[in-house]
Short mmCIF file of N, CA and C in Angstrom, two decimals:
data_model
loop_
_atom_site.label_atom_id
_atom_site.label_comp_id
_atom_site.label_asym_id
_atom_site.label_seq_id
_atom_site.Cartn_x
_atom_site.Cartn_y
_atom_site.Cartn_z
N MET A 1 -16.84 -28.84 -12.59
CA MET A 1 -16.37 -30.01 -11.87
C MET A 1 -15.53 -29.71 -10.70
N VAL A 2 -15.63 -30.08 -9.58
CA VAL A 2 -14.79 -29.85 -8.48
C VAL A 2 -13.75 -30.92 -8.32
N ARG A 3 -12.58 -30.39 -8.26
CA ARG A 3 -11.27 -31.49 -8.12
C ARG A 3 -11.02 -31.42 -6.64
N ARG A 4 -10.89 -32.67 -6.21
CA ARG A 4 -10.40 -32.89 -4.84
C ARG A 4 -9.04 -32.11 -4.66
N LEU A 5 -8.67 -31.59 -3.58
CA LEU A 5 -7.48 -31.16 -3.30
C LEU A 5 -6.48 -32.13 -2.96
N GLY A 6 -5.34 -31.99 -3.43
CA GLY A 6 -4.19 -32.90 -3.10
C GLY A 6 -3.87 -32.84 -1.66
N ASP A 7 -3.02 -33.76 -1.14
CA ASP A 7 -2.67 -33.77 0.16
C ASP A 7 -2.00 -32.32 0.68
N LEU A 8 -0.98 -31.94 -0.02
CA LEU A 8 -0.25 -30.56 0.32
C LEU A 8 -1.26 -29.46 0.08
N GLU A 9 -2.02 -29.49 -1.00
CA GLU A 9 -2.95 -28.48 -1.30
C GLU A 9 -4.03 -28.39 -0.07
N ASP A 10 -4.42 -29.51 0.46
CA ASP A 10 -5.33 -29.49 1.63
C ASP A 10 -4.80 -28.98 2.84
N ALA A 11 -3.44 -29.44 3.00
CA ALA A 11 -2.67 -28.83 4.35
C ALA A 11 -2.60 -27.36 4.20
N VAL A 12 -2.43 -26.85 3.12
CA VAL A 12 -2.17 -25.35 3.02
C VAL A 12 -3.61 -24.81 3.09
N MET A 13 -4.60 -25.15 2.42
CA MET A 13 -5.88 -24.63 2.54
C MET A 13 -6.57 -24.84 3.97
N THR A 14 -6.24 -25.91 4.63
CA THR A 14 -6.68 -25.97 6.11
C THR A 14 -6.21 -24.86 6.95
N ARG A 15 -4.89 -24.42 6.78
CA ARG A 15 -4.49 -23.29 7.45
C ARG A 15 -5.20 -22.03 6.94
N VAL A 16 -5.26 -21.80 5.81
CA VAL A 16 -5.82 -20.55 5.24
C VAL A 16 -7.33 -20.48 5.80
N TRP A 17 -8.04 -21.68 5.65
CA TRP A 17 -9.53 -21.61 6.21
C TRP A 17 -9.41 -21.51 7.70
N GLU A 18 -8.60 -22.04 8.48
CA GLU A 18 -8.52 -22.05 9.91
C GLU A 18 -8.25 -20.76 10.41
N TRP A 19 -7.17 -20.04 9.90
CA TRP A 19 -6.82 -18.66 10.12
C TRP A 19 -7.67 -17.56 9.86
N ASN A 20 -8.49 -17.82 8.71
CA ASN A 20 -9.56 -16.89 8.24
C ASN A 20 -9.09 -15.47 8.08
N ARG A 21 -7.83 -15.24 7.55
CA ARG A 21 -7.28 -14.01 7.31
C ARG A 21 -6.29 -14.11 6.08
N PRO A 22 -5.85 -12.99 5.51
CA PRO A 22 -4.81 -13.05 4.62
C PRO A 22 -3.51 -13.71 5.02
N VAL A 23 -2.94 -14.64 4.40
CA VAL A 23 -1.86 -15.24 4.97
C VAL A 23 -0.60 -15.04 3.89
N THR A 24 0.69 -15.16 4.35
CA THR A 24 1.79 -15.12 3.42
C THR A 24 2.31 -16.54 3.29
N VAL A 25 3.00 -16.71 2.18
CA VAL A 25 3.59 -18.00 2.16
C VAL A 25 4.66 -18.44 3.33
N ARG A 26 5.23 -17.53 3.86
CA ARG A 26 6.16 -17.70 4.85
C ARG A 26 5.41 -18.10 6.30
N GLU A 27 4.36 -17.67 6.36
CA GLU A 27 3.42 -18.04 7.76
C GLU A 27 3.16 -19.56 7.48
N VAL A 28 2.59 -19.79 6.30
CA VAL A 28 2.07 -21.27 5.97
C VAL A 28 3.28 -22.15 6.19
N LEU A 29 4.46 -21.80 5.49
CA LEU A 29 5.58 -22.58 5.47
C LEU A 29 6.04 -22.85 7.05
N GLU A 30 6.05 -21.88 7.77
CA GLU A 30 6.59 -22.02 9.27
C GLU A 30 5.58 -22.94 9.88
N ASP A 31 4.30 -23.01 9.56
CA ASP A 31 3.43 -23.83 10.38
C ASP A 31 3.48 -25.26 9.76
N LEU A 32 3.47 -25.42 8.39
CA LEU A 32 3.81 -26.71 7.93
C LEU A 32 5.07 -27.27 8.42
N ARG A 33 6.22 -26.49 8.65
CA ARG A 33 7.40 -27.14 9.03
C ARG A 33 7.29 -27.79 10.45
N GLN A 34 6.28 -27.38 11.18
CA GLN A 34 6.11 -28.12 12.44
C GLN A 34 5.80 -29.63 12.38
N GLU A 35 5.38 -30.03 11.05
CA GLU A 35 4.89 -31.43 10.80
C GLU A 35 5.78 -32.01 9.66
N ARG A 36 6.53 -31.36 9.00
CA ARG A 36 7.21 -31.92 7.76
C ARG A 36 8.27 -30.98 7.33
N SER A 37 9.20 -31.61 6.62
CA SER A 37 10.27 -30.86 6.05
C SER A 37 9.94 -30.39 4.71
N ILE A 38 9.93 -29.09 4.42
CA ILE A 38 9.43 -28.53 3.22
C ILE A 38 10.03 -27.30 2.81
N ALA A 39 10.26 -27.00 1.48
CA ALA A 39 10.94 -25.86 1.14
C ALA A 39 9.97 -24.64 0.72
N TYR A 40 10.44 -23.50 0.90
CA TYR A 40 9.63 -22.27 0.64
C TYR A 40 9.08 -22.29 -0.72
N THR A 41 9.93 -22.65 -1.70
CA THR A 41 9.46 -22.62 -3.09
C THR A 41 8.22 -23.64 -3.35
N THR A 42 8.24 -24.71 -2.59
CA THR A 42 7.24 -25.75 -2.70
C THR A 42 5.88 -25.05 -2.32
N VAL A 43 5.92 -24.40 -1.04
CA VAL A 43 4.87 -23.79 -0.53
C VAL A 43 4.18 -22.67 -1.46
N MET A 44 5.23 -21.92 -2.09
CA MET A 44 4.99 -20.89 -2.87
C MET A 44 4.20 -21.41 -4.22
N THR A 45 4.82 -22.45 -4.80
CA THR A 45 4.17 -23.00 -5.90
C THR A 45 2.78 -23.55 -5.66
N VAL A 46 2.62 -24.29 -4.52
CA VAL A 46 1.31 -24.79 -4.09
C VAL A 46 0.30 -23.54 -3.92
N MET A 47 0.63 -22.61 -3.56
CA MET A 47 -0.38 -21.37 -3.16
C MET A 47 -0.70 -20.74 -4.50
N ASP A 48 0.41 -20.68 -5.47
CA ASP A 48 0.23 -20.15 -6.68
C ASP A 48 -0.78 -20.97 -7.54
N ASN A 49 -0.57 -22.28 -7.38
CA ASN A 49 -1.57 -23.22 -8.07
C ASN A 49 -2.96 -23.05 -7.57
N LEU A 50 -3.04 -22.88 -6.12
CA LEU A 50 -4.32 -22.80 -5.58
C LEU A 50 -5.01 -21.30 -6.05
N TYR A 51 -4.12 -20.32 -6.32
CA TYR A 51 -4.69 -19.08 -6.98
C TYR A 51 -5.13 -19.30 -8.34
N GLN A 52 -4.39 -20.09 -9.11
CA GLN A 52 -4.60 -20.31 -10.50
C GLN A 52 -5.90 -21.18 -10.63
N LYS A 53 -6.21 -22.05 -9.61
CA LYS A 53 -7.48 -22.81 -9.68
C LYS A 53 -8.55 -22.23 -8.94
N GLY A 54 -8.47 -20.94 -8.48
CA GLY A 54 -9.54 -20.15 -7.95
C GLY A 54 -9.95 -20.54 -6.47
N TRP A 55 -9.04 -21.16 -5.84
CA TRP A 55 -9.30 -21.54 -4.35
C TRP A 55 -8.93 -20.26 -3.41
N VAL A 56 -8.06 -19.54 -3.79
CA VAL A 56 -7.63 -18.35 -3.07
C VAL A 56 -7.47 -17.03 -4.00
N ARG A 57 -7.62 -15.94 -3.39
CA ARG A 57 -7.22 -14.69 -4.04
C ARG A 57 -5.89 -14.06 -3.45
N ARG A 58 -5.28 -13.21 -4.10
CA ARG A 58 -3.95 -12.76 -3.69
C ARG A 58 -3.96 -11.34 -3.94
N GLU A 59 -3.18 -10.71 -3.01
CA GLU A 59 -3.09 -9.17 -3.02
C GLU A 59 -1.45 -8.98 -2.80
N ALA A 60 -1.00 -8.14 -3.74
CA ALA A 60 0.59 -7.89 -3.54
C ALA A 60 0.83 -7.11 -2.49
N GLU A 61 1.90 -7.57 -1.79
CA GLU A 61 2.35 -6.85 -0.45
C GLU A 61 3.90 -6.75 -0.58
N GLY A 62 4.41 -5.62 -1.24
CA GLY A 62 5.85 -5.67 -1.41
C GLY A 62 6.17 -6.56 -2.53
N ARG A 63 7.20 -7.34 -2.25
CA ARG A 63 7.64 -8.43 -3.32
C ARG A 63 6.77 -9.74 -3.12
N ALA A 64 6.00 -9.88 -2.12
CA ALA A 64 5.22 -11.13 -1.81
C ALA A 64 3.84 -10.84 -2.11
N TYR A 65 3.03 -11.99 -1.89
CA TYR A 65 1.51 -11.92 -1.82
C TYR A 65 0.91 -12.32 -0.49
N ARG A 66 -0.22 -11.73 -0.11
CA ARG A 66 -1.13 -12.27 0.95
C ARG A 66 -2.21 -12.99 0.28
N TYR A 67 -2.47 -14.15 0.60
CA TYR A 67 -3.47 -15.09 0.12
C TYR A 67 -4.61 -15.11 1.04
N GLU A 68 -5.81 -15.29 0.49
CA GLU A 68 -7.05 -15.43 1.35
C GLU A 68 -8.03 -16.34 0.56
N ALA A 69 -8.74 -17.17 1.34
CA ALA A 69 -9.59 -18.10 0.73
C ALA A 69 -10.81 -17.44 0.07
N VAL A 70 -11.07 -18.05 -1.10
CA VAL A 70 -12.30 -17.54 -1.91
C VAL A 70 -13.64 -18.01 -1.19
N SER A 71 -13.66 -19.35 -0.74
CA SER A 71 -14.70 -19.81 -0.05
C SER A 71 -14.31 -20.50 1.29
N ASN A 72 -15.30 -21.19 2.05
CA ASN A 72 -14.67 -21.73 3.21
C ASN A 72 -14.89 -23.43 3.10
N ARG A 73 -14.40 -23.98 4.09
CA ARG A 73 -14.32 -25.47 3.86
C ARG A 73 -15.59 -26.19 3.83
N ALA A 74 -16.73 -25.54 4.38
CA ALA A 74 -18.09 -26.23 4.14
C ALA A 74 -18.48 -26.11 2.82
N ALA A 75 -18.19 -25.00 2.17
CA ALA A 75 -18.47 -24.99 0.68
C ALA A 75 -17.74 -25.91 -0.18
N TYR A 76 -16.43 -26.23 0.15
CA TYR A 76 -15.64 -27.14 -0.50
C TYR A 76 -16.17 -28.64 -0.37
N SER A 77 -16.56 -28.93 0.93
CA SER A 77 -17.04 -30.20 1.17
C SER A 77 -18.27 -30.33 0.55
N ALA A 78 -19.21 -29.38 0.53
CA ALA A 78 -20.44 -29.52 -0.21
C ALA A 78 -20.35 -29.84 -1.62
N ALA A 79 -19.46 -28.98 -2.32
CA ALA A 79 -19.13 -29.31 -3.79
C ALA A 79 -18.62 -30.62 -4.00
N LEU A 80 -17.95 -31.25 -3.12
CA LEU A 80 -17.31 -32.57 -3.33
C LEU A 80 -18.56 -33.55 -3.18
N MET A 81 -19.39 -33.44 -2.32
CA MET A 81 -20.51 -34.34 -2.00
C MET A 81 -21.60 -34.19 -3.29
N ASN A 82 -21.75 -32.96 -3.67
CA ASN A 82 -22.51 -32.90 -4.67
C ASN A 82 -22.07 -33.43 -6.08
N GLU A 83 -20.82 -33.27 -6.24
CA GLU A 83 -20.03 -33.87 -7.52
C GLU A 83 -20.16 -35.39 -7.38
N ALA A 84 -20.07 -36.00 -6.25
CA ALA A 84 -19.97 -37.45 -5.97
C ALA A 84 -21.45 -37.81 -6.29
N TRP A 85 -22.42 -37.18 -5.71
CA TRP A 85 -23.70 -37.75 -5.85
C TRP A 85 -24.33 -37.61 -7.24
N SER A 86 -23.92 -36.43 -8.13
CA SER A 86 -24.38 -36.29 -9.33
C SER A 86 -23.93 -37.34 -10.23
N VAL A 87 -22.76 -37.83 -10.13
CA VAL A 87 -22.24 -38.96 -11.04
C VAL A 87 -22.78 -40.21 -10.82
N SER A 88 -23.48 -40.34 -9.69
CA SER A 88 -24.15 -41.75 -9.35
C SER A 88 -25.24 -42.17 -10.44
N ASP A 89 -25.26 -43.38 -10.68
CA ASP A 89 -26.47 -43.83 -11.62
C ASP A 89 -27.63 -44.09 -10.91
N ASN A 90 -27.67 -44.12 -9.58
CA ASN A 90 -28.76 -44.20 -8.67
C ASN A 90 -28.57 -43.31 -7.53
N PRO A 91 -28.92 -41.92 -7.62
CA PRO A 91 -28.73 -40.99 -6.60
C PRO A 91 -29.43 -41.40 -5.21
N ALA A 92 -30.62 -41.86 -5.30
CA ALA A 92 -31.40 -42.31 -4.09
C ALA A 92 -30.63 -43.28 -3.29
N ALA A 93 -30.01 -44.37 -4.13
CA ALA A 93 -29.36 -45.49 -3.25
C ALA A 93 -28.05 -44.94 -2.77
N ALA A 94 -27.36 -43.86 -3.51
CA ALA A 94 -26.18 -43.29 -2.96
C ALA A 94 -26.47 -42.55 -1.61
N LEU A 95 -27.59 -41.89 -1.70
CA LEU A 95 -27.79 -41.20 -0.55
C LEU A 95 -28.14 -42.07 0.65
N VAL A 96 -28.84 -43.02 0.52
CA VAL A 96 -29.30 -44.18 1.69
C VAL A 96 -27.82 -44.68 1.96
N ALA A 97 -27.00 -45.05 1.06
CA ALA A 97 -25.65 -45.54 1.55
C ALA A 97 -24.92 -44.51 2.42
N PHE A 98 -24.94 -43.29 1.84
CA PHE A 98 -24.10 -42.18 2.55
C PHE A 98 -24.65 -42.02 3.91
N PHE A 99 -26.15 -41.96 4.14
CA PHE A 99 -26.71 -41.69 5.44
C PHE A 99 -26.32 -42.95 6.43
N GLY A 100 -26.12 -44.14 5.78
CA GLY A 100 -25.86 -45.28 6.64
C GLY A 100 -24.51 -45.36 7.21
N MET A 101 -23.75 -44.54 6.58
CA MET A 101 -22.45 -44.36 7.04
C MET A 101 -22.15 -43.29 8.12
N MET A 102 -23.21 -42.54 8.29
CA MET A 102 -23.10 -41.30 9.28
C MET A 102 -23.18 -41.71 10.73
N SER A 103 -22.35 -40.97 11.53
CA SER A 103 -22.50 -41.11 12.91
C SER A 103 -23.81 -40.55 13.44
N ALA A 104 -24.18 -40.75 14.67
CA ALA A 104 -25.35 -40.26 15.30
C ALA A 104 -25.25 -38.60 15.26
N GLU A 105 -23.89 -38.12 15.54
CA GLU A 105 -23.94 -36.73 15.48
C GLU A 105 -24.04 -36.10 14.03
N GLN A 106 -23.59 -36.99 13.22
CA GLN A 106 -23.65 -36.38 11.65
C GLN A 106 -25.19 -36.48 11.27
N ARG A 107 -25.79 -37.44 11.77
CA ARG A 107 -27.31 -37.49 11.26
C ARG A 107 -28.19 -36.39 12.10
N GLU A 108 -27.73 -35.96 13.29
CA GLU A 108 -28.44 -35.00 13.86
C GLU A 108 -28.09 -33.57 13.11
N ALA A 109 -26.70 -33.48 12.60
CA ALA A 109 -26.49 -32.30 11.99
C ALA A 109 -27.38 -32.24 10.62
N LEU A 110 -27.35 -33.40 10.01
CA LEU A 110 -28.24 -33.48 8.80
C LEU A 110 -29.75 -33.08 9.05
N ARG A 111 -30.34 -33.49 10.09
CA ARG A 111 -31.64 -33.16 10.64
C ARG A 111 -31.73 -31.59 10.75
N ASP A 112 -30.83 -31.03 11.40
CA ASP A 112 -30.73 -29.64 11.57
C ASP A 112 -30.66 -28.75 10.30
N ALA A 113 -29.76 -29.25 9.42
CA ALA A 113 -29.66 -28.59 8.13
C ALA A 113 -31.04 -28.66 7.25
N ILE A 114 -31.65 -29.83 7.29
CA ILE A 114 -32.93 -29.88 6.52
C ILE A 114 -33.90 -29.11 7.31
N ARG A 115 -33.89 -28.84 8.47
CA ARG A 115 -34.89 -27.95 9.28
C ARG A 115 -34.45 -26.51 8.62
N ILE A 116 -33.26 -26.22 8.73
CA ILE A 116 -32.89 -24.87 8.24
C ILE A 116 -33.46 -24.52 6.64
N VAL A 117 -33.12 -25.56 5.87
CA VAL A 117 -33.38 -25.32 4.61
C VAL A 117 -34.95 -25.45 4.22
N GLN A 118 -35.70 -26.06 4.93
CA GLN A 118 -37.22 -26.07 4.91
C GLN A 118 -37.68 -24.55 5.33
N LEU A 119 -37.01 -24.16 6.44
CA LEU A 119 -37.49 -22.85 6.98
C LEU A 119 -37.07 -21.64 5.93
N ASP A 120 -36.19 -21.95 5.11
CA ASP A 120 -35.87 -20.95 4.10
C ASP A 120 -36.57 -21.25 2.84
N GLY A 121 -37.47 -22.13 2.76
CA GLY A 121 -38.19 -22.30 1.50
C GLY A 121 -39.22 -21.44 1.31
N PRO A 122 -39.92 -21.48 0.15
CA PRO A 122 -40.96 -20.46 -0.24
C PRO A 122 -42.20 -20.57 0.77
N GLY A 123 -42.61 -19.45 1.18
CA GLY A 123 -43.59 -19.35 2.14
C GLY A 123 -43.26 -19.57 3.62
N ASP A 124 -41.93 -19.70 3.85
CA ASP A 124 -41.60 -19.94 5.40
C ASP A 124 -40.49 -18.75 5.66
N GLY A 125 -40.26 -18.73 6.98
CA GLY A 125 -39.03 -17.85 7.20
C GLY A 125 -39.39 -16.26 7.21
N PRO A 126 -38.40 -15.63 7.47
CA PRO A 126 -38.60 -14.09 7.59
C PRO A 126 -38.96 -13.49 6.31
N ALA A 127 -38.40 -13.94 5.26
CA ALA A 127 -38.89 -13.40 3.89
C ALA A 127 -40.35 -13.50 3.61
N ALA A 128 -40.96 -14.48 4.11
CA ALA A 128 -42.39 -14.73 3.89
C ALA A 128 -43.19 -13.63 5.00
N GLU A 129 -42.65 -13.38 5.91
CA GLU A 129 -43.23 -12.63 7.03
C GLU A 129 -43.30 -11.07 6.26
N GLU A 130 -42.25 -10.64 5.49
CA GLU A 130 -42.26 -9.46 4.97
C GLU A 130 -43.14 -9.24 3.88
N ARG A 131 -43.85 -10.35 3.21
CA ARG A 131 -44.78 -10.25 2.17
C ARG A 131 -46.10 -9.67 2.47
#
């Protein structure tokens, strides 16, 4: 089961995902302080929690750690959508309602994604040409 990130966890992970490189608690702290007052130990605890939950990996660097995302935001979003859809008592109705909430741009992105998935299906795409 995928658990939704809390507000502060999401703020930290947003930076880790956007920067797309190993980061220190200090770097995240300094960026967070542009929007809120927050203590170093709070950010350190949140990053340790994210490590314990498997969202980031870490590598020791002196007395500190560098943290790096295990997956990207797209994978996180997909897991949340899948979790929400899987608990529905009527998955088809849930999808229809979800599609109804989408903007024109989101529906176009959905069409593109379906085309990509269909191309990667059995008998299609580069893998099929190699057979």
